[in-house]
Coordinates of C-alpha atoms and ligand atoms in Angstrom, one line a residue:
X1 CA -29.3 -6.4 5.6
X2 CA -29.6 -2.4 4.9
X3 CA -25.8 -1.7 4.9
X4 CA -24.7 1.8 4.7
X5 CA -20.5 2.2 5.0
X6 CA -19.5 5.2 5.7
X7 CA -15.8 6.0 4.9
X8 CA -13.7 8.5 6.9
X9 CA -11.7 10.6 4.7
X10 CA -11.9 14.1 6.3
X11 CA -8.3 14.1 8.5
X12 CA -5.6 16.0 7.4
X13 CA -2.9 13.7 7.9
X14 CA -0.8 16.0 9.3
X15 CA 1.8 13.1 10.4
X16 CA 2.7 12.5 6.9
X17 CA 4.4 15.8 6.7
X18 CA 2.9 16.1 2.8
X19 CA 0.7 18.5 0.6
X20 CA -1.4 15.6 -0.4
X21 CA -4.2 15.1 1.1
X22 CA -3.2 11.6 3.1
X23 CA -6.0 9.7 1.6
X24 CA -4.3 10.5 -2.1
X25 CA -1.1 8.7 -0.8
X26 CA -0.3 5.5 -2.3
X27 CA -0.4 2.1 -1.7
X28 CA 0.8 -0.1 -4.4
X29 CA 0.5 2.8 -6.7
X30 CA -3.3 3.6 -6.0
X31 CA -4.5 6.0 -3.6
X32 CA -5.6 4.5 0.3
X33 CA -9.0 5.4 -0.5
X34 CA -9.4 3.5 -3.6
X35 CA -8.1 0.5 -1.9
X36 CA -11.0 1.0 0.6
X37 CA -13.6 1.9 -2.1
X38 CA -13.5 -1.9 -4.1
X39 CA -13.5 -3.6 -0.9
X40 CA -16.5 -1.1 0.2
X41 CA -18.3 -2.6 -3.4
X42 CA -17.3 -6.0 -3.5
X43 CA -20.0 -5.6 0.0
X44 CA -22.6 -4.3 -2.1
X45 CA -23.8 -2.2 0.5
X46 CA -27.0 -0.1 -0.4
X47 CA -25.4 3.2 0.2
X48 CA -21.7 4.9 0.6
X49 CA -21.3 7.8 2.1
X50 CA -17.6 9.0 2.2
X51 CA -16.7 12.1 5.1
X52 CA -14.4 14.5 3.1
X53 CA -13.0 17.7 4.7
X54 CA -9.8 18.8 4.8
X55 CA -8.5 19.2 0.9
X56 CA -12.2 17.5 -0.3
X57 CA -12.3 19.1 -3.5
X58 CA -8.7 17.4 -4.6
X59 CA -10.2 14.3 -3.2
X60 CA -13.6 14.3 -4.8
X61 CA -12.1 15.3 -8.2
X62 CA -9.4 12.3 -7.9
X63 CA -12.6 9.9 -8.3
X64 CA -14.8 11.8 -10.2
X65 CA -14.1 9.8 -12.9
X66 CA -14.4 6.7 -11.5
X67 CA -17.0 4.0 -12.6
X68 CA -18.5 4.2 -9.6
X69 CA -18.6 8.0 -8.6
X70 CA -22.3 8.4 -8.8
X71 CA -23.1 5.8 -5.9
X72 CA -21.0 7.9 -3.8
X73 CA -22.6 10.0 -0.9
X74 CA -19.8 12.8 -0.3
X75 CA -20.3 14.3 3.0
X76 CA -18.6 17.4 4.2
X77 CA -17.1 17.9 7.4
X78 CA -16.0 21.8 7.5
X79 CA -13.8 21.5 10.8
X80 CA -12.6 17.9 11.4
X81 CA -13.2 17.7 15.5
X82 CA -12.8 14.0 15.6
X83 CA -14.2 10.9 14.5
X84 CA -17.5 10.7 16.3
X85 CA -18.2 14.6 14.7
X86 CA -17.3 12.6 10.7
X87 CA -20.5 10.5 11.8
X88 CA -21.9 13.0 12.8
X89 CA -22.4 14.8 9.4
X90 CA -23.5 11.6 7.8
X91 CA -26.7 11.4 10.4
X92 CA -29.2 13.1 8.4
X93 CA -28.5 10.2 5.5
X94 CA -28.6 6.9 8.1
X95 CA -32.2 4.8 8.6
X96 CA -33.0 3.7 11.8
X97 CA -33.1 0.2 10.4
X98 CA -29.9 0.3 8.8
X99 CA -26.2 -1.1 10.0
X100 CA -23.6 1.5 9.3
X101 CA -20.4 -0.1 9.1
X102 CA -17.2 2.6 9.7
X103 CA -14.3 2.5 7.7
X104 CA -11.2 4.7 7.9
X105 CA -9.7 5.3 4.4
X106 CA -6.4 5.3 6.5
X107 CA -6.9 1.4 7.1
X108 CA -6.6 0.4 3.5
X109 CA -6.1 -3.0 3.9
X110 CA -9.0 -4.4 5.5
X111 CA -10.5 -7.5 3.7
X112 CA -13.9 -8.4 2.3
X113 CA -14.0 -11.6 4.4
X114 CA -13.5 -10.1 7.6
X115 CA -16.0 -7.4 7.1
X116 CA -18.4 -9.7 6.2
X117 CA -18.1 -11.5 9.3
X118 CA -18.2 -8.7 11.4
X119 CA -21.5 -7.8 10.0
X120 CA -22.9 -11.5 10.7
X121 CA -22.0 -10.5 14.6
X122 CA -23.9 -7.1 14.6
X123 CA -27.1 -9.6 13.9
X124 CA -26.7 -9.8 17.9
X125 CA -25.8 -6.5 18.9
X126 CA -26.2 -3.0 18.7
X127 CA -22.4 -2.4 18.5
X128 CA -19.7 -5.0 17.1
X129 CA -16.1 -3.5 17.3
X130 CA -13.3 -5.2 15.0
X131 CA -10.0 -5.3 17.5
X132 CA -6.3 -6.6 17.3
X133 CA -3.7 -7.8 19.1
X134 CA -0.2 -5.5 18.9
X135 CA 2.7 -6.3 20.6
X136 CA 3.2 -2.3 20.0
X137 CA 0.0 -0.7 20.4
X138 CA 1.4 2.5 20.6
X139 CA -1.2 5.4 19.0
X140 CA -4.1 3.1 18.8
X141 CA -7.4 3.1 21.4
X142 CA -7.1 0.2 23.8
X143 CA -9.6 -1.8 24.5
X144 CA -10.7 -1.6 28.3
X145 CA -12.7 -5.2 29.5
X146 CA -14.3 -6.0 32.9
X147 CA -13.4 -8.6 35.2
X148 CA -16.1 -11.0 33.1
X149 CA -14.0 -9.9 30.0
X150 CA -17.5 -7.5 28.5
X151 CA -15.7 -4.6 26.3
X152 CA -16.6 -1.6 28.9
X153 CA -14.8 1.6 26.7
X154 CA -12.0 2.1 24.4
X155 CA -9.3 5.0 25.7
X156 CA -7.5 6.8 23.3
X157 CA -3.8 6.7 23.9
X158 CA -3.3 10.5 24.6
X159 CA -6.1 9.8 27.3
X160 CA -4.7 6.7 28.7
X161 CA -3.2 6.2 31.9
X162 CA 0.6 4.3 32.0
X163 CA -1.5 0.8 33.4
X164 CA -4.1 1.2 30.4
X165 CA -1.3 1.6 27.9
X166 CA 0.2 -1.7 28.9
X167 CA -3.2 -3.0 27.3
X168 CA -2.3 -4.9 23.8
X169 CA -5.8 -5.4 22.6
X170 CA -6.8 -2.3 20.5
X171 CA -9.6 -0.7 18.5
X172 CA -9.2 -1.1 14.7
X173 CA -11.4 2.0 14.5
X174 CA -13.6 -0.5 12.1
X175 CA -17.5 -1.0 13.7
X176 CA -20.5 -1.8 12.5
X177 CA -23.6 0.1 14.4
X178 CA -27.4 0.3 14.3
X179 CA -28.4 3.1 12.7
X180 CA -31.2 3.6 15.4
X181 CA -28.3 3.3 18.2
X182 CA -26.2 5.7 16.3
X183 CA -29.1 7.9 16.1
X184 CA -29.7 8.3 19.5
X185 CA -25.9 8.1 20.8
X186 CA -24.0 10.8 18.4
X187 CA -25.3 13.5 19.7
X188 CA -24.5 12.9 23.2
X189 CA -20.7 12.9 22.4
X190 CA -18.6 15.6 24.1
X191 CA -15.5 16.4 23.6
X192 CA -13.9 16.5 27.2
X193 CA -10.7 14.5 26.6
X194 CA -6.9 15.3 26.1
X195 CA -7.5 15.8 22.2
X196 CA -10.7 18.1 22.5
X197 CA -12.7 16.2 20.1
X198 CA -15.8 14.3 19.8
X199 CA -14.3 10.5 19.8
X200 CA -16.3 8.2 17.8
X201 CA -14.5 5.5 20.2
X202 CA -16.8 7.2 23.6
X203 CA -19.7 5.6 22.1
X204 CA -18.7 2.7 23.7
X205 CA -19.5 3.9 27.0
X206 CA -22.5 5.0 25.8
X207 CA -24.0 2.0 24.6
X208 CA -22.6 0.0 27.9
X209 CA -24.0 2.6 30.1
X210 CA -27.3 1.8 28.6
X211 CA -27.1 -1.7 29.0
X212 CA -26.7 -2.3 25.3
X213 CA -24.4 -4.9 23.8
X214 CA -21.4 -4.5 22.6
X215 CA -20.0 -7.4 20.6
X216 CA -16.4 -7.6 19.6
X217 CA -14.3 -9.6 16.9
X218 CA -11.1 -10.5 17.2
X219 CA -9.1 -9.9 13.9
X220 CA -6.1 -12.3 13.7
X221 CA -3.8 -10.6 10.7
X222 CA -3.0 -7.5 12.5
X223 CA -1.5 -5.5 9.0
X224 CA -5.3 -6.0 7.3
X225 CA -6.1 -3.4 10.2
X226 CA -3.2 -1.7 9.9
X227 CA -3.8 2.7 10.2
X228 CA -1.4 4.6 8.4
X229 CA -0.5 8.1 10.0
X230 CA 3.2 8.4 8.6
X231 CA 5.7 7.9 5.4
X232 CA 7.1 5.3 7.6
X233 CA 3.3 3.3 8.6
X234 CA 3.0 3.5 4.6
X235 CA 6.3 2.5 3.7
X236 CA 6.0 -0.7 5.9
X237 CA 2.5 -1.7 4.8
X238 CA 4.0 -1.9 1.0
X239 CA 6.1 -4.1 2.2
X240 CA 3.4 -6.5 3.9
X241 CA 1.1 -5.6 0.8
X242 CA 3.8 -7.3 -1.2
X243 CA 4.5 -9.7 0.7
X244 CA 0.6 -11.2 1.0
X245 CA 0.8 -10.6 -3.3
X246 CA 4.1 -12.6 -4.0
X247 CA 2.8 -15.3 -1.7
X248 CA -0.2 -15.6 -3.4
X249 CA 1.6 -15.3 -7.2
X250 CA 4.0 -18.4 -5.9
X251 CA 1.0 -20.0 -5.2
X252 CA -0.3 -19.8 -8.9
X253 CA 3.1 -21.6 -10.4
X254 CA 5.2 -18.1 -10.6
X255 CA 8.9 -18.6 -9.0
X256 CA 10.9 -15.4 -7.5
X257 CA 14.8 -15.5 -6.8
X258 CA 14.3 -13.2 -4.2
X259 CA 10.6 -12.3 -3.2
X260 CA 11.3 -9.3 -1.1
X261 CA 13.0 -7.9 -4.2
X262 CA 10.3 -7.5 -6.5
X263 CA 7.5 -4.4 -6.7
X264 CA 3.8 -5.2 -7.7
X265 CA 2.2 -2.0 -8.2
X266 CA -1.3 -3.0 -10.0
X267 CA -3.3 -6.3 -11.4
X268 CA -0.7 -9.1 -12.4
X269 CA -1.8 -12.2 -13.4
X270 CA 0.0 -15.0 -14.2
X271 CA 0.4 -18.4 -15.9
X272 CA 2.8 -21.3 -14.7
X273 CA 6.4 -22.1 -14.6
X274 CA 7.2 -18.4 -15.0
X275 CA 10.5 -17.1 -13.5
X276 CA 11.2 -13.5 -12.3
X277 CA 14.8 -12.7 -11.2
X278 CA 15.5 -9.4 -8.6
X279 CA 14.0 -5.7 -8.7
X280 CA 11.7 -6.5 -11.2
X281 CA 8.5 -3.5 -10.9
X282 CA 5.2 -4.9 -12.2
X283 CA 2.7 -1.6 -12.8
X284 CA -1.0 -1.4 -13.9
X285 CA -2.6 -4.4 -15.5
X286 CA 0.4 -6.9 -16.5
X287 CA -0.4 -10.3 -18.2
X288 CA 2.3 -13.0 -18.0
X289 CA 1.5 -15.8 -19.6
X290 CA 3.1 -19.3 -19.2
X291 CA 6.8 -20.5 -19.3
X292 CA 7.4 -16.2 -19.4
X293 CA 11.1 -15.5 -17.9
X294 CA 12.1 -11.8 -16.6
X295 CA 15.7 -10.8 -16.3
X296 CA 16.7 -8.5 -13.4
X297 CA 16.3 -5.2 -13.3
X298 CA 12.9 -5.1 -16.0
X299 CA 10.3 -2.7 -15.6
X300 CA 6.6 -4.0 -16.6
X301 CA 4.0 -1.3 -17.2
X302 CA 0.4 -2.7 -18.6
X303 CA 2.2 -5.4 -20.5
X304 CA 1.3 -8.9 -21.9
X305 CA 3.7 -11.2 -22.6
X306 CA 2.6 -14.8 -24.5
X307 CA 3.8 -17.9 -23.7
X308 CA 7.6 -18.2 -23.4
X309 CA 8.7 -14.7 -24.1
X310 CA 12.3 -14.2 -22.8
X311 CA 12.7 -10.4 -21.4
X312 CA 16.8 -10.3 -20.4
X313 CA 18.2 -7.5 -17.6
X314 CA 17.5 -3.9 -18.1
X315 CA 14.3 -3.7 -19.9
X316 CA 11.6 -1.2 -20.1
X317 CA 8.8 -2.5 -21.4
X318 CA 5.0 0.0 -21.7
X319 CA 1.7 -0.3 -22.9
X320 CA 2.5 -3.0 -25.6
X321 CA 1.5 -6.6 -26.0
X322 CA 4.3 -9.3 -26.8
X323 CA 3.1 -12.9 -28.3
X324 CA 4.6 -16.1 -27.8
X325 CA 8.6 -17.0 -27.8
X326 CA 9.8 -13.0 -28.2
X327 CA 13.0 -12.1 -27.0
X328 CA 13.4 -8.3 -25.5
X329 CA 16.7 -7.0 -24.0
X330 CA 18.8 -6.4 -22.2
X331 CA 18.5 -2.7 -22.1
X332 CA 15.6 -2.7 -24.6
X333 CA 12.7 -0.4 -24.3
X334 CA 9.3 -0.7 -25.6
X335 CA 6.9 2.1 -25.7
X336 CA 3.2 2.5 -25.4
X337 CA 1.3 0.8 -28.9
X338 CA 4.1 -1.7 -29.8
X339 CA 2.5 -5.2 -31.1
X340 CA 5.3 -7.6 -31.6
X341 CA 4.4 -10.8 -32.8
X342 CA 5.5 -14.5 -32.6
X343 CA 9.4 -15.0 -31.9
X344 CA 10.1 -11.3 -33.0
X345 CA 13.0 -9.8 -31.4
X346 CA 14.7 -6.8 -30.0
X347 CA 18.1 -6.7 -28.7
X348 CA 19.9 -4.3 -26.6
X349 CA 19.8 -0.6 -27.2
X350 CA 16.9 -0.6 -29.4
X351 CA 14.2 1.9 -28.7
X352 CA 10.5 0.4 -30.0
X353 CA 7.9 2.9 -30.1
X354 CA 3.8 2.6 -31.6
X355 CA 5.1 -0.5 -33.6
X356 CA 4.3 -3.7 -35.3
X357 CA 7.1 -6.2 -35.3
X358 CA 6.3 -9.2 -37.4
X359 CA 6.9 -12.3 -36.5
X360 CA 10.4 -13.6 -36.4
X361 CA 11.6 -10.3 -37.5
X362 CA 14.6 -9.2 -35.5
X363 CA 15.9 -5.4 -34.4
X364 CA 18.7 -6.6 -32.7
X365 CA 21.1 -3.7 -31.8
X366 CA 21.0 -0.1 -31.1
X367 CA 17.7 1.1 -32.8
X368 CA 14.8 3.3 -33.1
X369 CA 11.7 2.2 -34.6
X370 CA 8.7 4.0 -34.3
X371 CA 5.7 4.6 -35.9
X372 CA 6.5 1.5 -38.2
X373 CA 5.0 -1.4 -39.4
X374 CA 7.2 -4.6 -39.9
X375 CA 6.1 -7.7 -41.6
X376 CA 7.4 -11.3 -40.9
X377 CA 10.8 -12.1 -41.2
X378 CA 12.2 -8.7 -41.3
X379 CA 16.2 -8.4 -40.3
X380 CA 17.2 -4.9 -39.2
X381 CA 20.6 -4.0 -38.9
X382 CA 22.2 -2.3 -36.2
X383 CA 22.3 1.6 -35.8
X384 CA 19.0 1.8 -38.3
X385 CA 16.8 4.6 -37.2
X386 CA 12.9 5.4 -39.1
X387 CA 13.0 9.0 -39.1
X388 CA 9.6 9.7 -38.4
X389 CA 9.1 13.1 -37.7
X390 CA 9.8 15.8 -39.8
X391 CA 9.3 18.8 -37.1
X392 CA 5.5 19.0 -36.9
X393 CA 3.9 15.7 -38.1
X394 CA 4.9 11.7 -37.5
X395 CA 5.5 9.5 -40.7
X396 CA 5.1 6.1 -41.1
X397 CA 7.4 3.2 -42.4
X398 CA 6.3 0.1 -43.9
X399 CA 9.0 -3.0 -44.1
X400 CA 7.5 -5.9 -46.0
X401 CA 8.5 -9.5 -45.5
X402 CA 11.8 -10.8 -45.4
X403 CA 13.4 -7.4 -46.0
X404 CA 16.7 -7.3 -45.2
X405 CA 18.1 -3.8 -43.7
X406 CA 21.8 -3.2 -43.6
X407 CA 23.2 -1.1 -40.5
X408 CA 23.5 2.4 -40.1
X409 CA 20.2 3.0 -42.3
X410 CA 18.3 6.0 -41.5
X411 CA 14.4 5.6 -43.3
X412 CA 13.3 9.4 -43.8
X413 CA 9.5 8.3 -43.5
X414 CA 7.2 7.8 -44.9
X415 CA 8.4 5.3 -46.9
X416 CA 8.1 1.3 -47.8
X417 CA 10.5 -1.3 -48.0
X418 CA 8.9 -4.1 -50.0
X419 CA 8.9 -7.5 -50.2
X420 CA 12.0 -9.1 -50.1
X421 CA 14.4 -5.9 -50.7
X422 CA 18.1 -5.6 -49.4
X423 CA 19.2 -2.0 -48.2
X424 CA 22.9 -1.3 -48.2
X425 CA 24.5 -0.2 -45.1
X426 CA 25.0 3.2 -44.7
X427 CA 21.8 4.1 -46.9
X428 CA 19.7 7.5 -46.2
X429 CA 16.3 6.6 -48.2
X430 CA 14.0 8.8 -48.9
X431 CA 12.0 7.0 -51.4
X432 CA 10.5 3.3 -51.4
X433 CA 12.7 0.6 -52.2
X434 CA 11.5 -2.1 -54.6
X435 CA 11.0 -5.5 -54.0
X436 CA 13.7 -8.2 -54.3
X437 CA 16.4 -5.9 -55.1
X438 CA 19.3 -4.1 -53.6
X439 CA 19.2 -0.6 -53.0
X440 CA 22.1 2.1 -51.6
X441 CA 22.1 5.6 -51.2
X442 CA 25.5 6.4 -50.2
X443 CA 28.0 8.2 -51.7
X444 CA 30.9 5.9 -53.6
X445 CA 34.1 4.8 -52.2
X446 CA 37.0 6.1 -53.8
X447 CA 40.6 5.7 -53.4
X448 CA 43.1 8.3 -54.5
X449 CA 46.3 6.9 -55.0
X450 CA 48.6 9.8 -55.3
X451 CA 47.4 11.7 -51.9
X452 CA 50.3 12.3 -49.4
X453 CA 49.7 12.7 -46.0
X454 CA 50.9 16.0 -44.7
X455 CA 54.0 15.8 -43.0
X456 CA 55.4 18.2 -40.0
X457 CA 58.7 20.5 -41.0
Ligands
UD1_501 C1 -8.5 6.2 15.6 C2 -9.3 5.7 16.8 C3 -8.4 4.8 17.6 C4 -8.0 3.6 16.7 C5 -7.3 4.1 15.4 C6 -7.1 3.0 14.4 C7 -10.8 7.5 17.5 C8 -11.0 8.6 18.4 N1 -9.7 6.9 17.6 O1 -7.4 7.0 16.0 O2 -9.2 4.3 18.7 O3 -7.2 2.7 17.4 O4 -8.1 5.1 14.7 O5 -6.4 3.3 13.3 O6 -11.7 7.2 16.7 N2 -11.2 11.6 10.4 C9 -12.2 12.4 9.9 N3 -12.6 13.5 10.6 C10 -12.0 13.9 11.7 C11 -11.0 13.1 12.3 C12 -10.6 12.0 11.6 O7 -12.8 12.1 8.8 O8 -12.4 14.9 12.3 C13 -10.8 10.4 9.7 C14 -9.4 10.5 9.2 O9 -9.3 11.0 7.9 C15 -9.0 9.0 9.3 C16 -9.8 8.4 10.4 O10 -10.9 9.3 10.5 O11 -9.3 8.3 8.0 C17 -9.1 8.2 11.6 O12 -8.6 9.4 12.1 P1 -7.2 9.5 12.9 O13 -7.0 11.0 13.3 O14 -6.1 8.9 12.0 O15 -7.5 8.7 14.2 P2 -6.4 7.9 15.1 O16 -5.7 8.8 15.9 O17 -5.6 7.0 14.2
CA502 CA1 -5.3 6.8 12.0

């Protein structure tokens, strides 16, 4: 099959009360349009041709840098008179021999298995319309049938009459057409109707006044064809978004206390046995591998975590890959270019930032690390902060193996800690500390006996 999508981008979205252009809004943290884009590719159609218009520069520049940019076809529509005039401007690109399937990139969640049998009914007709079931079909196109049940027209809602709206079988606005039908039909659109624009919808009529056929499919899972016009339509497709993710994670081995409390806003993918307590927020690619457990209240932004990793209440966790049987939290947070390796810890308060954390080394309480390196089997002691910028460049700190770092240390980087070596508590260091030895940098204790406290007349 020659199959040609063409996406419909150009609409303002001037229901979502917003500056962004509504095809930038997001859904599960990427914009509608990308979501419609990878189902559009997993298709392999032989062309895409997008219909941009109202803010298309902001929209063409949001994917400009996407793999797959150069495949796309943008069309401009200047003035956006309807659906059936977005077609319109994509007719000098579309093949008589072609099927042009029509997407909305307000419909974001339509799936690749029920495009592809749509296609397989256009093998029979010139028109095959992808329809629902609402019990609230308020705003969308109903589906008018004769009396032998043959789709005759779809009538927008501003245009329908208080019996047609009763009608709970709409238009998904999703249709895949013959390019040599779409040829000749477009241009006999008109725009005669309570909005004053060319419908894309009317062609309907056209194709059954001319005897063609118009074949429909019935889609069962209303949300996959679910239009968003409003904060609200977005808001409550998350929501079902979710919903159809968690299910599926549960299915791979992954439990949730509470699966409407949880946010997945990118890639996760999962082991088995892994437990995830409430208002948890998975973002971008996350990794979790098996026997992983995640306190309440973690954030998870492109993260692995290796078998077994324990991450307790209140943790922030970005950009950094955890091994095996690490501990984090609560109220850690890991930042971008952290490495921790095997059973390494970090406990509450400590800040972790472009890192390695040996293994088994532990920075238990309320500390900053960054720009350091940490061997195995380091032990940092509470308060101790690498001072790694002097004002204008970042400094690094190197802590050998089985150093042992006594609280309240501040490390004026660069510096290096070898093997073995004991810092007092208290210590400013400036300078490496040698290995297997104890080193303090802290003014003495002294005690003066005769000192009298000052005492009140
Ligand atoms: C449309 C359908 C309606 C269907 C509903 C499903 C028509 C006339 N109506 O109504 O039958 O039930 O979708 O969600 O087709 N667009 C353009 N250029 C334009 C106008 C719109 O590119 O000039 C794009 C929009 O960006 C959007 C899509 O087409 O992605 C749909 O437009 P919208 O105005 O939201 O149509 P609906 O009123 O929802
Ligand atoms: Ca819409």
């Amino acid at each position: 099959m020659d199959l040609h999508t063409v996406i419909l981008a150009a609409g303002k979205g001037t229901r979502m009360k917003s500056k962004v252009p509504k095809v930038l809004h997001k859904l599960a943290n990427r914009p509608l349009l990308t979501h419609v884009f990878d189902t559009v590719l997993s298709l392999n159609p032989s062309q895409i041709s997008t219909v941009v218009g109202h803010a298309s520069e902001q929209v063409i520049a949001a994917f400009s840098a996407g793999d797959d940019s150069d495949n796309i076809n943008w069309v401009q529509q200047r003035e956006q008179l309807g659906t059936g005039h977005a077609i319109l401007q994509v007719l000098p690109w579309i093949q008589p021999e072609q099927t042009v399937l029509v997407l909305y990139a307000d419909v974001p969640l339509i799936e690749k298995q029920t495009l592809l049998a749509l296609l397989e009914a256009t093998k029979q007709s010139q028109v095959t319309l992808l329809t629902t079931h609402l019990d609230n079909p308020e705003g969308y196109g109903r589906i008018i049938r004769d009396d032998q049940g043959f789709v005759r027209r779809i009538i927008e809602e501003k245009d329908a009459s208080e019996q047609e709206k009763q009608i709970k079988e709409v238009n998904t606005g999703i249709m895949a057409v013959s390019g040599k039908f779409l040829q000749e039909a477009l241009p006999k659109l008109s725009n005669q109707n309570a909005q004053g624009e060319y419908y894309l919808t009317d062609l309907i009529e056209i194709a059954t006044s001319q005897n063609c056929k118009v074949a429909t499919k019935l889609l069962e899972n209303p949300t996959e064809a679910a239009g968003i016009n409003d904060l609200q339509q977005l808001a409550k497709l998350e929501r079902a978004y979710r919903t159809k993710q968690v299910t599926a994670l549960m299915q791979q081995g992954v439990s949730f206390i509470d699966p409407e409390r949880v946010d997945i806003r990118g890639d996760l993918s999962v082991g088995q046995d892994i437990k995830v307590d409430i208002n948890v927020i998975f973002e971008g690619r996350v990794v979790l591998s098996d026997d992983v457990q995640i306190g309440a209240h973690c954030i998870l932004k492109d993260v692995e975590l290796g078998q077994g990793v324990v991450v307790k209440p209140f943790t922030y966790i970005e950009g950094a890959v955890i091994e095996g049987s690490c501990e984090l939290g609560p109220y850690a947070r890991i930042r971008p270019g952290t490495q921790m390796a095997k059973g390494a810890k970090a406990g509450n308060f400590v800040e972790i930032k472009k890192s390695i954390i040996g293994a088994n080394s532990k920075v238990n309480h309320l500390s900053y690390i960054g720009d350091a390196e940490l061997e195995s089997d380091v032990n940092i002691g509470a308060g101790t902060i690498t001072c790694n910028y002097d004002g204008v460049r970042k400094h690094k700190t190197k802590i050998e193996r089985k150093a042992f770092v006594g609280s309240n240390t501040a490390l004026v980087a660069p510096l290096t800690i070898e093997t073995g070596a004991t810092i007092g508590a208290g210590s400013t260091l400036s300078k490496d500390a040698p290995a297997d030895t104890l080193t303090l940098a802290r003014a003495k204790q002294q005690t003066i006996p005769l000192w009298k406290r000052p005492e009140k007349d």
